[in-house]
Each structure stands twice: as C-alpha cells, then as structure tokens.
C-alpha cells in the first residue's frame, strides 16, 4: 500500500514530521521518500514544484492524489486507512471535539513560534524593531502558557484525552521545535513532561529529525520565553 506513496521532506520541519508520524501510526512504512535540503534550496527544485507549485515541503502523493498541506495529508491518511495501525480519531464526541480544537489551535502556536524564530530571516535589517521583537516574544509566551494550562487540566497524557490522536500527530512536532530552539524545560513543567513523555513513542522515535540527532539543540533563541 505504501509503495504507491511518495513523500518529499526536509529534516526538522514540523509539517514534514507530522506526515511522517501519521504514516508510521498507520503502519505505512516503505513509502518512496526523498530527504531534501532547505539550505541548498532543494525545496524549490523542479521535482518539488511539479508536485507542489508553492515550492514547499512536505510534498506528498498517494497514487494520483496530491496533498501538500500537512494537516490535510494526516486527515486523509486516517480517513483512508481507518482499520490499519493506530486509530487517530477518538469515537467519544467530547474527545473528538477537543482533538479538532487542539489540532487547529496548533496552527496559531506555529505562527507565533515562527514570528519569533524567523524574525531576522523574514524582516530585512533596516525594517527590524526591538518593539516588534518584544511584542512577538510576549505573544509567544502567552501562547505557550495557554498550552501549559491545557495540559494541566488534561484528563490523560495526551492533548485530547486518554489516547494519542491527530492532535498529538499535528502539534507534537511544533512543541518539539520549541525545545529544539531552547525553550526552558524548567519553566513549563507540564509541556516538558508531554514533550519528554512522547519522545520514545515508536512513530516519533522512528521519524525524529536526523539533523536534530546530530545537533540536539539548534540554538537558544527561545531561552527567555
């Protein structure tokens, strides 16, 4: 089944990692894959743009169906391979509602994280302002405190109840990204417990970004958050 799937991906990219975790959870190993380098701009290559005209990773294809948005790919895989591997959408309406809520809130976490981590890359030097950097950091701090609160009130070890779900598939890579960029493990104990608690889950361990294994912490960009 996985032989008719192709994934073009980049190491350390939360969107790429989401799709890889979903594939592992659904027992869809053995798909065609190619690791590309963001540094070498390989995500702008013809091989990628033929699948994804946006020139972004991941680029994912099953048969003739192209799903380049990571959330879409994860939801598609769960829908098409429901009876295979681990069930990623709970039956309980309350847990399912929370799962979808946390999943899509994860996009806000991603945005606020990117505003801090990529500020100097996105904003030309002459247009940078200390006030904007401060505002972005404050917004990210507020966001992370929200997730810390969610986990304090959680009924299980996961983001949406007692079972690993699509909420964890989609949000865990972003949380891991925070720690990779130096988020304090002491400051957010519940978030840290969640992050460390899932490190050894087979689907996460098998897909851990190879560049992170070489360099466990990229930098201390988020040490003050």
PDB file of C-alpha atoms in Angstrom:
ATOM      1  CA  UNK A   1       0.000   0.000   0.000  1.00  0.00           C
ATOM      2  CA  UNK A   2       2.782   2.416   0.910  1.00  0.00           C
ATOM      3  CA  UNK A   3       4.589   1.647  -2.357  1.00  0.00           C
ATOM      4  CA  UNK A   4       2.227   3.997  -4.205  1.00  0.00           C
ATOM      5  CA  UNK A   5       3.051   6.881  -1.857  1.00  0.00           C
ATOM      6  CA  UNK A   6       5.792   9.476  -2.270  1.00  0.00           C
ATOM      7  CA  UNK A   7       6.991  11.985   0.305  1.00  0.00           C
ATOM      8  CA  UNK A   8       9.492  14.757  -0.340  1.00  0.00           C
ATOM      9  CA  UNK A   9      10.556  16.180   3.011  1.00  0.00           C
ATOM     10  CA  UNK A  10      13.039  18.294   4.939  1.00  0.00           C
ATOM     11  CA  UNK A  11      14.600  17.449   8.294  1.00  0.00           C
ATOM     12  CA  UNK A  12      13.342  19.456  11.278  1.00  0.00           C
ATOM     13  CA  UNK A  13      10.268  20.799   9.510  1.00  0.00           C
ATOM     14  CA  UNK A  14       7.195  20.309  11.760  1.00  0.00           C
ATOM     15  CA  UNK A  15       4.833  19.997   8.741  1.00  0.00           C
ATOM     16  CA  UNK A  16       7.003  17.237   7.218  1.00  0.00           C
ATOM     17  CA  UNK A  17       7.333  15.500  10.559  1.00  0.00           C
ATOM     18  CA  UNK A  18       3.547  15.431  11.060  1.00  0.00           C
ATOM     19  CA  UNK A  19       3.028  13.459   7.863  1.00  0.00           C
ATOM     20  CA  UNK A  20       5.824  11.039   8.749  1.00  0.00           C
ATOM     21  CA  UNK A  21       4.348  10.380  12.209  1.00  0.00           C
ATOM     22  CA  UNK A  22       0.914   9.770  10.656  1.00  0.00           C
ATOM     23  CA  UNK A  23       2.397   7.320   8.141  1.00  0.00           C
ATOM     24  CA  UNK A  24       4.126   5.395  10.953  1.00  0.00           C
ATOM     25  CA  UNK A  25       0.983   5.346  13.097  1.00  0.00           C
ATOM     26  CA  UNK A  26      -0.976   3.839  10.194  1.00  0.00           C
ATOM     27  CA  UNK A  27       1.734   1.206   9.552  1.00  0.00           C
ATOM     28  CA  UNK A  28       2.509   2.679   6.146  1.00  0.00           C
ATOM     29  CA  UNK A  29       6.262   2.204   6.147  1.00  0.00           C
ATOM     30  CA  UNK A  30       8.184   1.591   2.936  1.00  0.00           C
ATOM     31  CA  UNK A  31       6.838   4.595   1.022  1.00  0.00           C
ATOM     32  CA  UNK A  32       9.015   6.334  -1.553  1.00  0.00           C
ATOM     33  CA  UNK A  33      10.762   9.237   0.105  1.00  0.00           C
ATOM     34  CA  UNK A  34      13.461  11.770  -0.519  1.00  0.00           C
ATOM     35  CA  UNK A  35      15.146  13.970   2.077  1.00  0.00           C
ATOM     36  CA  UNK A  36      15.821  17.424   0.644  1.00  0.00           C
ATOM     37  CA  UNK A  37      17.897  20.306   1.981  1.00  0.00           C
ATOM     38  CA  UNK A  38      16.309  23.666   2.771  1.00  0.00           C
ATOM     39  CA  UNK A  39      19.798  25.208   2.986  1.00  0.00           C
ATOM     40  CA  UNK A  40      20.546  24.148  -0.593  1.00  0.00           C
ATOM     41  CA  UNK A  41      17.096  25.434  -1.672  1.00  0.00           C
ATOM     42  CA  UNK A  42      16.158  21.951  -2.894  1.00  0.00           C
ATOM     43  CA  UNK A  43      12.541  22.638  -1.926  1.00  0.00           C
ATOM     44  CA  UNK A  44      12.431  24.984  -4.927  1.00  0.00           C
ATOM     45  CA  UNK A  45      13.624  22.264  -7.327  1.00  0.00           C
ATOM     46  CA  UNK A  46      11.553  21.110 -10.288  1.00  0.00           C
ATOM     47  CA  UNK A  47      10.944  17.766  -8.578  1.00  0.00           C
ATOM     48  CA  UNK A  48       9.131  19.606  -5.789  1.00  0.00           C
ATOM     49  CA  UNK A  49       7.342  22.252  -7.850  1.00  0.00           C
ATOM     50  CA  UNK A  50       5.975  19.548 -10.156  1.00  0.00           C
ATOM     51  CA  UNK A  51       4.126  18.193  -7.103  1.00  0.00           C
ATOM     52  CA  UNK A  52       3.793  21.387  -5.113  1.00  0.00           C
ATOM     53  CA  UNK A  53       3.718  24.626  -7.120  1.00  0.00           C
ATOM     54  CA  UNK A  54       4.282  26.557  -3.884  1.00  0.00           C
ATOM     55  CA  UNK A  55       7.794  25.089  -3.703  1.00  0.00           C
ATOM     56  CA  UNK A  56       7.301  23.940  -0.127  1.00  0.00           C
ATOM     57  CA  UNK A  57       7.797  20.752   1.857  1.00  0.00           C
ATOM     58  CA  UNK A  58       6.236  18.377   2.523  1.00  0.00           C
ATOM     59  CA  UNK A  59       5.108  17.312  -0.917  1.00  0.00           C
ATOM     60  CA  UNK A  60       3.039  14.158  -0.561  1.00  0.00           C
ATOM     61  CA  UNK A  61       1.350  11.961  -3.115  1.00  0.00           C
ATOM     62  CA  UNK A  62      -0.770   8.798  -2.838  1.00  0.00           C
ATOM     63  CA  UNK A  63      -1.497   7.271  -6.253  1.00  0.00           C
ATOM     64  CA  UNK A  64      -2.522  10.357  -8.233  1.00  0.00           C
ATOM     65  CA  UNK A  65      -3.754  12.296  -5.191  1.00  0.00           C
ATOM     66  CA  UNK A  66      -1.522  15.151  -4.095  1.00  0.00           C
ATOM     67  CA  UNK A  67      -1.759  16.501  -0.542  1.00  0.00           C
ATOM     68  CA  UNK A  68       0.877  19.099   0.225  1.00  0.00           C
ATOM     69  CA  UNK A  69      -0.812  20.595   3.279  1.00  0.00           C
ATOM     70  CA  UNK A  70       0.358  18.532   6.250  1.00  0.00           C
ATOM     71  CA  UNK A  71      -2.961  18.655   8.145  1.00  0.00           C
ATOM     72  CA  UNK A  72      -4.785  17.554   5.009  1.00  0.00           C
ATOM     73  CA  UNK A  73      -2.367  14.661   4.477  1.00  0.00           C
ATOM     74  CA  UNK A  74      -2.721  13.480   8.105  1.00  0.00           C
ATOM     75  CA  UNK A  75      -6.534  13.618   7.993  1.00  0.00           C
ATOM     76  CA  UNK A  76      -6.570  11.849   4.628  1.00  0.00           C
ATOM     77  CA  UNK A  77      -4.345   9.021   5.892  1.00  0.00           C
ATOM     78  CA  UNK A  78      -6.559   8.442   8.918  1.00  0.00           C
ATOM     79  CA  UNK A  79      -9.672   8.514   6.742  1.00  0.00           C
ATOM     80  CA  UNK A  80      -8.344   6.150   4.064  1.00  0.00           C
ATOM     81  CA  UNK A  81      -6.639   3.677   6.400  1.00  0.00           C
ATOM     82  CA  UNK A  82      -9.057   3.701   9.336  1.00  0.00           C
ATOM     83  CA  UNK A  83      -8.768  -0.002  10.073  1.00  0.00           C
ATOM     84  CA  UNK A  84      -4.984  -0.082   9.806  1.00  0.00           C
ATOM     85  CA  UNK A  85      -2.454   0.762  12.514  1.00  0.00           C
ATOM     86  CA  UNK A  86      -3.485   3.038  15.367  1.00  0.00           C
ATOM     87  CA  UNK A  87      -6.842   4.809  15.445  1.00  0.00           C
ATOM     88  CA  UNK A  88      -6.174   8.550  15.456  1.00  0.00           C
ATOM     89  CA  UNK A  89      -9.700   9.988  15.786  1.00  0.00           C
ATOM     90  CA  UNK A  90     -11.470   9.086  19.054  1.00  0.00           C
ATOM     91  CA  UNK A  91     -15.076   7.887  18.998  1.00  0.00           C
ATOM     92  CA  UNK A  92     -16.042   9.854  22.111  1.00  0.00           C
ATOM     93  CA  UNK A  93     -17.683  13.128  20.896  1.00  0.00           C
ATOM     94  CA  UNK A  94     -16.092  15.167  23.710  1.00  0.00           C
ATOM     95  CA  UNK A  95     -12.601  13.853  22.930  1.00  0.00           C
ATOM     96  CA  UNK A  96     -13.150  14.235  19.194  1.00  0.00           C
ATOM     97  CA  UNK A  97     -14.249  17.846  19.629  1.00  0.00           C
ATOM     98  CA  UNK A  98     -11.196  18.565  21.776  1.00  0.00           C
ATOM     99  CA  UNK A  99      -8.951  16.818  19.280  1.00  0.00           C
ATOM    100  CA  UNK A 100     -10.090  19.036  16.396  1.00  0.00           C
ATOM    101  CA  UNK A 101      -9.888  22.139  18.593  1.00  0.00           C
ATOM    102  CA  UNK A 102      -6.311  21.421  19.706  1.00  0.00           C
ATOM    103  CA  UNK A 103      -5.271  20.430  16.188  1.00  0.00           C
ATOM    104  CA  UNK A 104      -6.285  23.719  14.668  1.00  0.00           C
ATOM    105  CA  UNK A 105      -5.081  25.772  17.624  1.00  0.00           C
ATOM    106  CA  UNK A 106      -1.722  24.230  16.812  1.00  0.00           C
ATOM    107  CA  UNK A 107      -1.617  26.448  13.723  1.00  0.00           C
ATOM    108  CA  UNK A 108      -1.675  29.527  15.972  1.00  0.00           C
ATOM    109  CA  UNK A 109       1.177  28.102  18.049  1.00  0.00           C
ATOM    110  CA  UNK A 110       3.122  27.534  14.829  1.00  0.00           C
ATOM    111  CA  UNK A 111       2.508  31.081  13.642  1.00  0.00           C
ATOM    112  CA  UNK A 112       3.587  32.721  16.901  1.00  0.00           C
ATOM    113  CA  UNK A 113       6.616  30.466  17.142  1.00  0.00           C
ATOM    114  CA  UNK A 114       7.639  31.405  13.612  1.00  0.00           C
ATOM    115  CA  UNK A 115       7.207  35.124  14.332  1.00  0.00           C
ATOM    116  CA  UNK A 116       9.960  34.842  16.956  1.00  0.00           C
ATOM    117  CA  UNK A 117      12.296  32.242  15.451  1.00  0.00           C
ATOM    118  CA  UNK A 118      12.271  33.603  11.905  1.00  0.00           C
ATOM    119  CA  UNK A 119      12.005  37.328  12.604  1.00  0.00           C
ATOM    120  CA  UNK A 120      15.536  38.225  11.480  1.00  0.00           C
ATOM    121  CA  UNK A 121      15.226  35.937   8.465  1.00  0.00           C
ATOM    122  CA  UNK A 122      11.863  37.322   7.315  1.00  0.00           C
ATOM    123  CA  UNK A 123      12.316  41.011   8.137  1.00  0.00           C
ATOM    124  CA  UNK A 124      15.061  42.998   6.353  1.00  0.00           C
ATOM    125  CA  UNK A 125      17.615  44.538   8.729  1.00  0.00           C
ATOM    126  CA  UNK A 126      16.511  48.114   8.139  1.00  0.00           C
ATOM    127  CA  UNK A 127      12.908  47.249   8.988  1.00  0.00           C
ATOM    128  CA  UNK A 128      13.528  45.434  12.265  1.00  0.00           C
ATOM    129  CA  UNK A 129      12.334  46.963  15.508  1.00  0.00           C
ATOM    130  CA  UNK A 130      13.080  45.993  19.097  1.00  0.00           C
ATOM    131  CA  UNK A 131       9.440  46.719  19.929  1.00  0.00           C
ATOM    132  CA  UNK A 132       8.279  44.141  17.362  1.00  0.00           C
ATOM    133  CA  UNK A 133      10.705  41.533  18.717  1.00  0.00           C
ATOM    134  CA  UNK A 134       9.434  42.207  22.254  1.00  0.00           C
ATOM    135  CA  UNK A 135       5.793  42.029  21.136  1.00  0.00           C
ATOM    136  CA  UNK A 136       6.357  38.752  19.275  1.00  0.00           C
ATOM    137  CA  UNK A 137       8.085  37.207  22.300  1.00  0.00           C
ATOM    138  CA  UNK A 138       5.271  38.296  24.610  1.00  0.00           C
ATOM    139  CA  UNK A 139       2.664  36.822  22.251  1.00  0.00           C
ATOM    140  CA  UNK A 140       4.551  33.513  22.123  1.00  0.00           C
ATOM    141  CA  UNK A 141       4.924  33.445  25.922  1.00  0.00           C
ATOM    142  CA  UNK A 142       1.166  33.939  26.315  1.00  0.00           C
ATOM    143  CA  UNK A 143       0.536  31.171  23.766  1.00  0.00           C
ATOM    144  CA  UNK A 144       2.847  28.673  25.475  1.00  0.00           C
ATOM    145  CA  UNK A 145       1.254  29.421  28.864  1.00  0.00           C
ATOM    146  CA  UNK A 146      -2.098  28.549  27.287  1.00  0.00           C
ATOM    147  CA  UNK A 147      -0.802  25.120  26.238  1.00  0.00           C
ATOM    148  CA  UNK A 148       0.765  24.588  29.654  1.00  0.00           C
ATOM    149  CA  UNK A 149      -2.699  25.268  31.122  1.00  0.00           C
ATOM    150  CA  UNK A 150      -4.372  22.839  28.717  1.00  0.00           C
ATOM    151  CA  UNK A 151      -2.015  20.073  29.816  1.00  0.00           C
ATOM    152  CA  UNK A 152      -2.561  20.910  33.492  1.00  0.00           C
ATOM    153  CA  UNK A 153      -6.277  20.284  33.015  1.00  0.00           C
ATOM    154  CA  UNK A 154      -5.865  17.292  30.682  1.00  0.00           C
ATOM    155  CA  UNK A 155      -7.589  14.049  31.648  1.00  0.00           C
ATOM    156  CA  UNK A 156      -4.767  11.935  30.214  1.00  0.00           C
ATOM    157  CA  UNK A 157      -1.210  12.136  28.917  1.00  0.00           C
ATOM    158  CA  UNK A 158      -2.278  13.428  25.522  1.00  0.00           C
ATOM    159  CA  UNK A 159      -3.711  16.645  24.090  1.00  0.00           C
ATOM    160  CA  UNK A 160      -7.241  15.289  23.633  1.00  0.00           C
ATOM    161  CA  UNK A 161      -7.977  12.748  26.309  1.00  0.00           C
ATOM    162  CA  UNK A 162      -6.546   9.356  27.097  1.00  0.00           C
ATOM    163  CA  UNK A 163      -5.489   8.330  23.584  1.00  0.00           C
ATOM    164  CA  UNK A 164      -2.841   9.513  21.149  1.00  0.00           C
ATOM    165  CA  UNK A 165      -4.736  11.271  18.356  1.00  0.00           C
ATOM    166  CA  UNK A 166      -4.374  13.550  15.355  1.00  0.00           C
ATOM    167  CA  UNK A 167      -3.990  16.426  17.837  1.00  0.00           C
ATOM    168  CA  UNK A 168      -0.710  14.889  19.004  1.00  0.00           C
ATOM    169  CA  UNK A 169       0.363  13.966  15.463  1.00  0.00           C
ATOM    170  CA  UNK A 170      -0.008  17.580  14.337  1.00  0.00           C
ATOM    171  CA  UNK A 171       1.020  19.567  17.436  1.00  0.00           C
ATOM    172  CA  UNK A 172       3.836  17.483  18.943  1.00  0.00           C
ATOM    173  CA  UNK A 173       6.343  18.445  16.197  1.00  0.00           C
ATOM    174  CA  UNK A 174       5.730  22.138  16.947  1.00  0.00           C
ATOM    175  CA  UNK A 175       6.238  21.608  20.674  1.00  0.00           C
ATOM    176  CA  UNK A 176       9.446  19.669  19.991  1.00  0.00           C
ATOM    177  CA  UNK A 177      10.543  22.566  17.764  1.00  0.00           C
ATOM    178  CA  UNK A 178      10.168  24.960  20.703  1.00  0.00           C
ATOM    179  CA  UNK A 179      12.553  22.873  22.797  1.00  0.00           C
ATOM    180  CA  UNK A 180      14.959  22.466  19.906  1.00  0.00           C
ATOM    181  CA  UNK A 181      15.226  26.254  19.840  1.00  0.00           C
ATOM    182  CA  UNK A 182      15.974  26.486  23.538  1.00  0.00           C
ATOM    183  CA  UNK A 183      12.653  26.697  25.396  1.00  0.00           C
ATOM    184  CA  UNK A 184      13.269  26.239  29.146  1.00  0.00           C
ATOM    185  CA  UNK A 185      12.320  22.768  30.401  1.00  0.00           C
ATOM    186  CA  UNK A 186      12.002  24.129  33.967  1.00  0.00           C
ATOM    187  CA  UNK A 187       9.602  26.955  33.145  1.00  0.00           C
ATOM    188  CA  UNK A 188       6.835  24.804  31.644  1.00  0.00           C
ATOM    189  CA  UNK A 189       6.739  21.504  33.584  1.00  0.00           C
ATOM    190  CA  UNK A 190       3.547  20.084  32.036  1.00  0.00           C
ATOM    191  CA  UNK A 191       4.612  20.899  28.483  1.00  0.00           C
ATOM    192  CA  UNK A 192       8.054  19.435  29.212  1.00  0.00           C
ATOM    193  CA  UNK A 193       6.516  16.234  30.618  1.00  0.00           C
ATOM    194  CA  UNK A 194       4.381  15.926  27.481  1.00  0.00           C
ATOM    195  CA  UNK A 195       7.385  16.540  25.210  1.00  0.00           C
ATOM    196  CA  UNK A 196       9.634  14.041  27.009  1.00  0.00           C
ATOM    197  CA  UNK A 197       6.840  11.525  27.518  1.00  0.00           C
ATOM    198  CA  UNK A 198       6.273  11.082  23.791  1.00  0.00           C
ATOM    199  CA  UNK A 199       9.921  11.033  22.678  1.00  0.00           C
ATOM    200  CA  UNK A 200      10.045   7.245  22.825  1.00  0.00           C
ATOM    201  CA  UNK A 201       6.730   6.594  21.106  1.00  0.00           C
ATOM    202  CA  UNK A 202       7.725   4.360  18.142  1.00  0.00           C
ATOM    203  CA  UNK A 203       6.247   6.658  15.466  1.00  0.00           C
ATOM    204  CA  UNK A 204       8.043   9.702  16.900  1.00  0.00           C
ATOM    205  CA  UNK A 205      11.328   7.970  17.624  1.00  0.00           C
ATOM    206  CA  UNK A 206      11.433   6.445  14.119  1.00  0.00           C
ATOM    207  CA  UNK A 207      10.903   9.825  12.460  1.00  0.00           C
ATOM    208  CA  UNK A 208      12.967  12.078  14.762  1.00  0.00           C
ATOM    209  CA  UNK A 209      14.626  14.681  12.506  1.00  0.00           C
ATOM    210  CA  UNK A 210      18.073  13.350  11.516  1.00  0.00           C
ATOM    211  CA  UNK A 211      19.650  16.815  11.725  1.00  0.00           C
ATOM    212  CA  UNK A 212      18.451  17.072  15.348  1.00  0.00           C
ATOM    213  CA  UNK A 213      20.201  13.820  16.236  1.00  0.00           C
ATOM    214  CA  UNK A 214      23.430  15.411  15.011  1.00  0.00           C
ATOM    215  CA  UNK A 215      22.733  18.706  16.805  1.00  0.00           C
ATOM    216  CA  UNK A 216      20.226  18.168  19.680  1.00  0.00           C
ATOM    217  CA  UNK A 217      19.660  21.883  20.305  1.00  0.00           C
ATOM    218  CA  UNK A 218      19.912  24.291  17.434  1.00  0.00           C
ATOM    219  CA  UNK A 219      20.286  27.493  19.423  1.00  0.00           C
ATOM    220  CA  UNK A 220      18.947  29.398  22.403  1.00  0.00           C
ATOM    221  CA  UNK A 221      16.531  31.674  20.514  1.00  0.00           C
ATOM    222  CA  UNK A 222      13.675  30.860  22.912  1.00  0.00           C
ATOM    223  CA  UNK A 223      15.584  30.705  26.215  1.00  0.00           C
ATOM    224  CA  UNK A 224      13.845  33.857  27.520  1.00  0.00           C
ATOM    225  CA  UNK A 225      10.307  32.788  26.541  1.00  0.00           C
TER     226      UNK A 225
END
